[in-house]
Tab-separated table of C-alpha atoms and ligand atoms in Angstrom:
chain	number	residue	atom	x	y	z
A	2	UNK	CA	-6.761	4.473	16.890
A	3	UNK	CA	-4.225	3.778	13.859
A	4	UNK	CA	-2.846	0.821	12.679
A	5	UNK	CA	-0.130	0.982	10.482
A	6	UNK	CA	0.739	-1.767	8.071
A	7	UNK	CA	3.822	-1.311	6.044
A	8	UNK	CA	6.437	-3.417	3.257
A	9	UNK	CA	7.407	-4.016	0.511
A	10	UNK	CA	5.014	-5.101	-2.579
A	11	UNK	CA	3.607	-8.991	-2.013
A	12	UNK	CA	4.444	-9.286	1.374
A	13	UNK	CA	0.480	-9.198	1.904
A	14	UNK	CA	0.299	-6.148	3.261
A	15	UNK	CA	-3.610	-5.396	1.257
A	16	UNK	CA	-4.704	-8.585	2.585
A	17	UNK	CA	-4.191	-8.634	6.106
A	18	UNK	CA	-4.988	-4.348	6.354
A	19	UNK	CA	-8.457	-5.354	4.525
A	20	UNK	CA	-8.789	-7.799	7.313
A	21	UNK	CA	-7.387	-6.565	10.142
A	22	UNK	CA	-9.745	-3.463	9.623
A	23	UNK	CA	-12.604	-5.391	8.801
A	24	UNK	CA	-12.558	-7.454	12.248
A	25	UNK	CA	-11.998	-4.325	13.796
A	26	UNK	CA	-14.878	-2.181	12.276
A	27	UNK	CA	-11.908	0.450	11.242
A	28	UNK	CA	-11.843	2.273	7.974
A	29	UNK	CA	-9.459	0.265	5.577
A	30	UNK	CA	-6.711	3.213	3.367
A	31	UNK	CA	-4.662	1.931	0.853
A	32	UNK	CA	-2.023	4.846	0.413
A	33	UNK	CA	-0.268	2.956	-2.569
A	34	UNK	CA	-3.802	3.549	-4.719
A	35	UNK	CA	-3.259	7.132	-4.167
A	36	UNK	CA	0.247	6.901	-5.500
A	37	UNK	CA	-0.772	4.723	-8.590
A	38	UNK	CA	-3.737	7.368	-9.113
A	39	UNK	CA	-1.460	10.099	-9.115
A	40	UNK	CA	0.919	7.653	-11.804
A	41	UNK	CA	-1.855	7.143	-13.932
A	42	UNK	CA	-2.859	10.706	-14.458
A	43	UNK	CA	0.796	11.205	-15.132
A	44	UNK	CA	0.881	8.392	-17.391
A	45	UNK	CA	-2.423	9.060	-19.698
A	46	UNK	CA	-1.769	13.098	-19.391
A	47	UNK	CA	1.667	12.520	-20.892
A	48	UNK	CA	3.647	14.031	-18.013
A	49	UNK	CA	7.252	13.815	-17.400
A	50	UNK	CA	7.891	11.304	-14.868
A	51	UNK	CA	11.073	13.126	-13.769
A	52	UNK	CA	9.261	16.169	-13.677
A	53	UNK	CA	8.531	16.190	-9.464
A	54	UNK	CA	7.316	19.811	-9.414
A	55	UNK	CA	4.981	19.301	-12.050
A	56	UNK	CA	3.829	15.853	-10.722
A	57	UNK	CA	3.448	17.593	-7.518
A	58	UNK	CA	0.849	20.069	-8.501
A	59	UNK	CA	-0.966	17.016	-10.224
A	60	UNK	CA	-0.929	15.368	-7.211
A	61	UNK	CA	-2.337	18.145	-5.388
A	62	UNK	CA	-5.107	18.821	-7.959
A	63	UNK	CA	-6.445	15.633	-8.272
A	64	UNK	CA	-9.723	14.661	-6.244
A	65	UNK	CA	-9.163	11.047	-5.490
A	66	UNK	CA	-11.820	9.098	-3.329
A	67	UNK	CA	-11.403	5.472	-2.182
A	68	UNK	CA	-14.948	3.660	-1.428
A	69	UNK	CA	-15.188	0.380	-0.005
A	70	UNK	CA	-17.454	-2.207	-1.493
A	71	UNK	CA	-18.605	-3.756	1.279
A	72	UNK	CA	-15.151	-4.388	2.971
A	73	UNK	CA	-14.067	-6.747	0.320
A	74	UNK	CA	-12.385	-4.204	-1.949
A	75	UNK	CA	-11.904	-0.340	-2.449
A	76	UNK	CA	-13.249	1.219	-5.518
A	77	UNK	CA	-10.410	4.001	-6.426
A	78	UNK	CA	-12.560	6.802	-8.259
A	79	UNK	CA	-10.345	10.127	-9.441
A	80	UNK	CA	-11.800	12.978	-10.820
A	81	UNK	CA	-15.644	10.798	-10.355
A	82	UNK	CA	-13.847	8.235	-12.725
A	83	UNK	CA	-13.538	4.449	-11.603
A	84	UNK	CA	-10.090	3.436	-12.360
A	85	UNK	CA	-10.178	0.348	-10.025
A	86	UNK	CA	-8.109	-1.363	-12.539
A	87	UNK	CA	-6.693	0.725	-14.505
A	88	UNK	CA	-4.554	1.583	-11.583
A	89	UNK	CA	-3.515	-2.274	-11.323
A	90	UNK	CA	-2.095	-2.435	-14.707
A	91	UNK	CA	2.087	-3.747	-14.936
A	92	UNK	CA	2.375	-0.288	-16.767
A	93	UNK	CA	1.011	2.174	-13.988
A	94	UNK	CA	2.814	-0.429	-11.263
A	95	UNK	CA	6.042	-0.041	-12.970
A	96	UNK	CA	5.262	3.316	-13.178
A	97	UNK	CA	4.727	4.439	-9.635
A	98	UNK	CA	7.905	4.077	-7.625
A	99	UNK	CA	9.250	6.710	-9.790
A	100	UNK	CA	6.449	9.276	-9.214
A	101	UNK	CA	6.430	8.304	-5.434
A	102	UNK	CA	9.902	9.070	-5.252
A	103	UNK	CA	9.378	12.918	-6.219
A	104	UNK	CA	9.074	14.655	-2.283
A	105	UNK	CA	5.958	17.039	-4.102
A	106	UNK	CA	3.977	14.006	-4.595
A	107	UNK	CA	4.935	12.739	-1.491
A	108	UNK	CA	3.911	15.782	0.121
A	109	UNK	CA	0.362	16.193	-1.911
A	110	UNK	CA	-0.362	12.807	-0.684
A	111	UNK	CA	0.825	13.046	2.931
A	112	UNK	CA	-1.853	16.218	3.228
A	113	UNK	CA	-4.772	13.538	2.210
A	114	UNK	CA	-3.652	11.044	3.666
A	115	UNK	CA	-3.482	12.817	7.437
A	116	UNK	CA	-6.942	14.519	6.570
A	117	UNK	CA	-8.438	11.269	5.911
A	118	UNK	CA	-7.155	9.573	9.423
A	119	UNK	CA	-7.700	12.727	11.270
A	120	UNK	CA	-10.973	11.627	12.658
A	121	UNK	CA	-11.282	7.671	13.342
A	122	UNK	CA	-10.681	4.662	13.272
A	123	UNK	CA	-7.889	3.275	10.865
A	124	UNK	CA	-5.616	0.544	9.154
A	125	UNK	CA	-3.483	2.261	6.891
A	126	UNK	CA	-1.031	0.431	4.628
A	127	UNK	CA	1.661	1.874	2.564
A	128	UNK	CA	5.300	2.291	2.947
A	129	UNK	CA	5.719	5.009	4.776
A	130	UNK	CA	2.949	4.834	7.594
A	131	UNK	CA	4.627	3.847	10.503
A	132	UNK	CA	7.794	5.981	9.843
A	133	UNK	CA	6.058	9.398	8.260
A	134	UNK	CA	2.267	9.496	7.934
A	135	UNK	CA	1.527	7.992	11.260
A	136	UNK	CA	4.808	8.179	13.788
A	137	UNK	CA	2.216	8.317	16.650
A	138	UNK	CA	0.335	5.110	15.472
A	139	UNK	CA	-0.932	2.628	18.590
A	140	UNK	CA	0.400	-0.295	16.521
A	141	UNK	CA	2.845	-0.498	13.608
A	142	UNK	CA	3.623	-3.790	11.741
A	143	UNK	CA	6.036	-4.321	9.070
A	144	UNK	CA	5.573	-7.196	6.863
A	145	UNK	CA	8.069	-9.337	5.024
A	146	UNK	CA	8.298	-12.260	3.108
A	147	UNK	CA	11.476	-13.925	0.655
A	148	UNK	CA	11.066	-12.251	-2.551
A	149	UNK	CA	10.102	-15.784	-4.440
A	150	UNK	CA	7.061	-16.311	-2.577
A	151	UNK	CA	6.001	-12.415	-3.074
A	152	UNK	CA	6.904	-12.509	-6.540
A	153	UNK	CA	4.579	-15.770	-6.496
A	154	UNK	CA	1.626	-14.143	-4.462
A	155	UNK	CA	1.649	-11.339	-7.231
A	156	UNK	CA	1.868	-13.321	-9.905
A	157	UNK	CA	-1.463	-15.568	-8.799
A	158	UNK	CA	-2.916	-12.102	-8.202
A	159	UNK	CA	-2.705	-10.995	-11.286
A	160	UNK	CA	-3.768	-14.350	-12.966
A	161	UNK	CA	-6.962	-13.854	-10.983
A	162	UNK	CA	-7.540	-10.635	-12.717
A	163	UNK	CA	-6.604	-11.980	-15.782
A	164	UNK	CA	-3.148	-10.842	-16.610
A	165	UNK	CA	-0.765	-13.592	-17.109
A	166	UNK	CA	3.131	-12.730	-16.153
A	167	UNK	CA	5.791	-15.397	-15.942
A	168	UNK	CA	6.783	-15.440	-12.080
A	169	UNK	CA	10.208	-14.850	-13.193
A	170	UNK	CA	9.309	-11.325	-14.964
A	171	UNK	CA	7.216	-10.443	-11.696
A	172	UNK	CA	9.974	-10.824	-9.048
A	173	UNK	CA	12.370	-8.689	-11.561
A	174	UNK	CA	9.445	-5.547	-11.304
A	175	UNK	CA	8.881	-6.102	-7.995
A	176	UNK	CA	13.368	-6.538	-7.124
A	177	UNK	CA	13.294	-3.043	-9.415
A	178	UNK	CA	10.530	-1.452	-7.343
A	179	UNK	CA	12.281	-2.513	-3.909
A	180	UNK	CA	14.657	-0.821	-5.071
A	181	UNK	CA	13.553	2.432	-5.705
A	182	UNK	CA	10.947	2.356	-2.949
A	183	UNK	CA	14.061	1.650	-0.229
A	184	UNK	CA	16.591	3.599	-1.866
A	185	UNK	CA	14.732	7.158	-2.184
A	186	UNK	CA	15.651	9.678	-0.344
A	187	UNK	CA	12.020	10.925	0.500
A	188	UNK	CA	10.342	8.667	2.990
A	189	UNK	CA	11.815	5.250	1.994
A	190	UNK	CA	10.369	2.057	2.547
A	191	UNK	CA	11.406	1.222	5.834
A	192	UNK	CA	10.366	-0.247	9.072
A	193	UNK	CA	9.863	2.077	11.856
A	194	UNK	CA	12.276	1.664	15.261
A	195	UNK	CA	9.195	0.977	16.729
A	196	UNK	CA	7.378	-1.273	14.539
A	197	UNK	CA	6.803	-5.303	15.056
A	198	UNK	CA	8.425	-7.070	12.389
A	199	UNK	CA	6.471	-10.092	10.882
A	200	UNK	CA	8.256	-12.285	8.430
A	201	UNK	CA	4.663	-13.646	6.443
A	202	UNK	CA	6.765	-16.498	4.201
A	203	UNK	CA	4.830	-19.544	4.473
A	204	UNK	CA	2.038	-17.823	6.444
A	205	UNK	CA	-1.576	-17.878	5.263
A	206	UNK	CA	-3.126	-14.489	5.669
A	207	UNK	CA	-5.542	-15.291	8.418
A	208	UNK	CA	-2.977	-16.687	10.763
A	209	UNK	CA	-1.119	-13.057	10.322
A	210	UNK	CA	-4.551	-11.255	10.949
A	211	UNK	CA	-4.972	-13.543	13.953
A	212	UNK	CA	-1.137	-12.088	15.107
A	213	UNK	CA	-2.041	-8.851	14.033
A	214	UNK	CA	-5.358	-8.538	16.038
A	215	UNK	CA	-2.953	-10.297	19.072
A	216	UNK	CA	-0.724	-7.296	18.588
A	217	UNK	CA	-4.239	-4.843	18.752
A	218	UNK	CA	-5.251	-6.740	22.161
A	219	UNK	CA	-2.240	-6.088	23.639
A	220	UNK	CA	-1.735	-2.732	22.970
A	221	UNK	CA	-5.699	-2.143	24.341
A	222	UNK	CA	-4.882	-4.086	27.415
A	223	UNK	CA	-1.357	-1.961	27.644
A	224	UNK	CA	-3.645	1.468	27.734
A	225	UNK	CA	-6.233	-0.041	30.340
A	226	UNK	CA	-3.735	-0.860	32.676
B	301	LIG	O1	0.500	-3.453	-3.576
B	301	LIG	P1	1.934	-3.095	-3.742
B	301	LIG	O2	2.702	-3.246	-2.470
B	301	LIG	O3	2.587	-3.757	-4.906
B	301	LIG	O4	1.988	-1.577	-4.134
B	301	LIG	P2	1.191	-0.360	-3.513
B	301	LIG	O5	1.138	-0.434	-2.027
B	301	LIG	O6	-0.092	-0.220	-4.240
B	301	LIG	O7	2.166	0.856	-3.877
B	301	LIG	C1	2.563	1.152	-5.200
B	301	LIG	C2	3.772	2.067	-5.140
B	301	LIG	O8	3.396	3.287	-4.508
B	301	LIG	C3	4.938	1.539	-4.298
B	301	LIG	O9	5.848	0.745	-5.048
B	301	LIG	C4	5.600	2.818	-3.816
B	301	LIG	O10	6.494	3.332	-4.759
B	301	LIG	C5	4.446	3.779	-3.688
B	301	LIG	N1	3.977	3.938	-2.303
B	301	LIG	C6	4.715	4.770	-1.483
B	301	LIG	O11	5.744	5.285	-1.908
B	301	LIG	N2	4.293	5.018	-0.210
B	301	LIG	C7	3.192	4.460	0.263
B	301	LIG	N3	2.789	4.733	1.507
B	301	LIG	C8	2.447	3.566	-0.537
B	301	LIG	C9	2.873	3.323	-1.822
């Protein structure tokens, strides 16, 4: 079974995947950390971001494996190297709508990410999941929230990892990556016809993982019946 968990940056999409999965005993995949690996090898090997072909072939070429540490976070490892953070930096973020826009990264990526969820299990979160990696998902939510109280949610983020951003500056990257991410003309960010739309502004995460595992019961009790 596949659950599919997409929107649009802050709109606690990690969160309630991580615990949706983790009630569930399904495998947790956060696509976006396959996107900012791929930007971070483009970033540190000098690449040219407008460069889709080349970025492509990177994409394809890179061995990137996602453990989970003990279902409270994934370790991203590429090429056996741990760039947990690295791949959280406002640099690579910035950085990674414009890779993921390129239809050869998009394409590298969709291979791994439809080998991974082949066999099992899984909550997959992204952009893209309900509408292109997984149209034949059993559940597909799309998560929203008003872009000051995202901008907020990644701001506190950050400050828990010890980067300080003014909440102002935040909502501008996150407006600018919206943007791109909804605009692009290769799997945009967008909900699928099908999808339940969940508007998470002024939610706490648990009450949307209780509505999310709601969603889950009904579609089990729709396939018994
Ligand atoms: O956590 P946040 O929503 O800020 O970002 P993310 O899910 O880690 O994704 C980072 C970037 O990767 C997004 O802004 C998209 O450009 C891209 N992405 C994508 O295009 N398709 C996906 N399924 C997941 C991420």
């Amino acid at each position: 079974m596949i659950i599919a968990i997409d929107g649009p940056a802050g709109s606690g999409k990690s969160t309630v995947a991580r615990g949706v999965a983790r009630r569930l005993g399904f495998t947790y995949l956060d696509s976006g950390a396959l996107y900012r690996a791929v930007t971070l090898l483009a970033l540190e090997g000098g690449a040219d971001l407008d460069d889709g072909a080349a970025l492509g072939r990177l994409a394809s070429a890179a061995s990137i494996e996602l453990r989970d540490r003990d279902g409270e976070s994934v370790e991203v490892h590429v090429d056996g190297r741990d760039v947990s953070h690295e791949i959280r930096t406002p640099h690579v973020t910035g950085a990674s709508s414009t890779v993921a826009a390129h239809a050869e990264v998009r394409a590298a990526l969709l291979s791994k990410q439809r080998a991974l969820i082949a066999a099992g299990n899984y909550v997959v979160e992204g952009r893209d999941i309900g509408t292109v990696v997984a149209p034949d998902a059993a559940l597909k939510v799309f998560l929203t929230a008003d872009a000051d109280e995202r901008a907020r949610r990644r701001a506190a983020e950050l400050e828990r990892r010890g980067l300080q951003m003014e909440a102002r500056e935040v909502k501008a990257a996150i407006e600018k990556r919206d943007r791109l991410d909804s605009t692009r003309s290769a799997a945009p960010l967008r909900a699928a016809e099908d999808a339940v739309n969940l508007d998470t502004t002024g939610l706490e995460s648990k009450d949307v993982i209780e509505r999310v595992l709601e969603l889950v019961d009904g579609v089990r009790a729709a396939g018994t019946s």
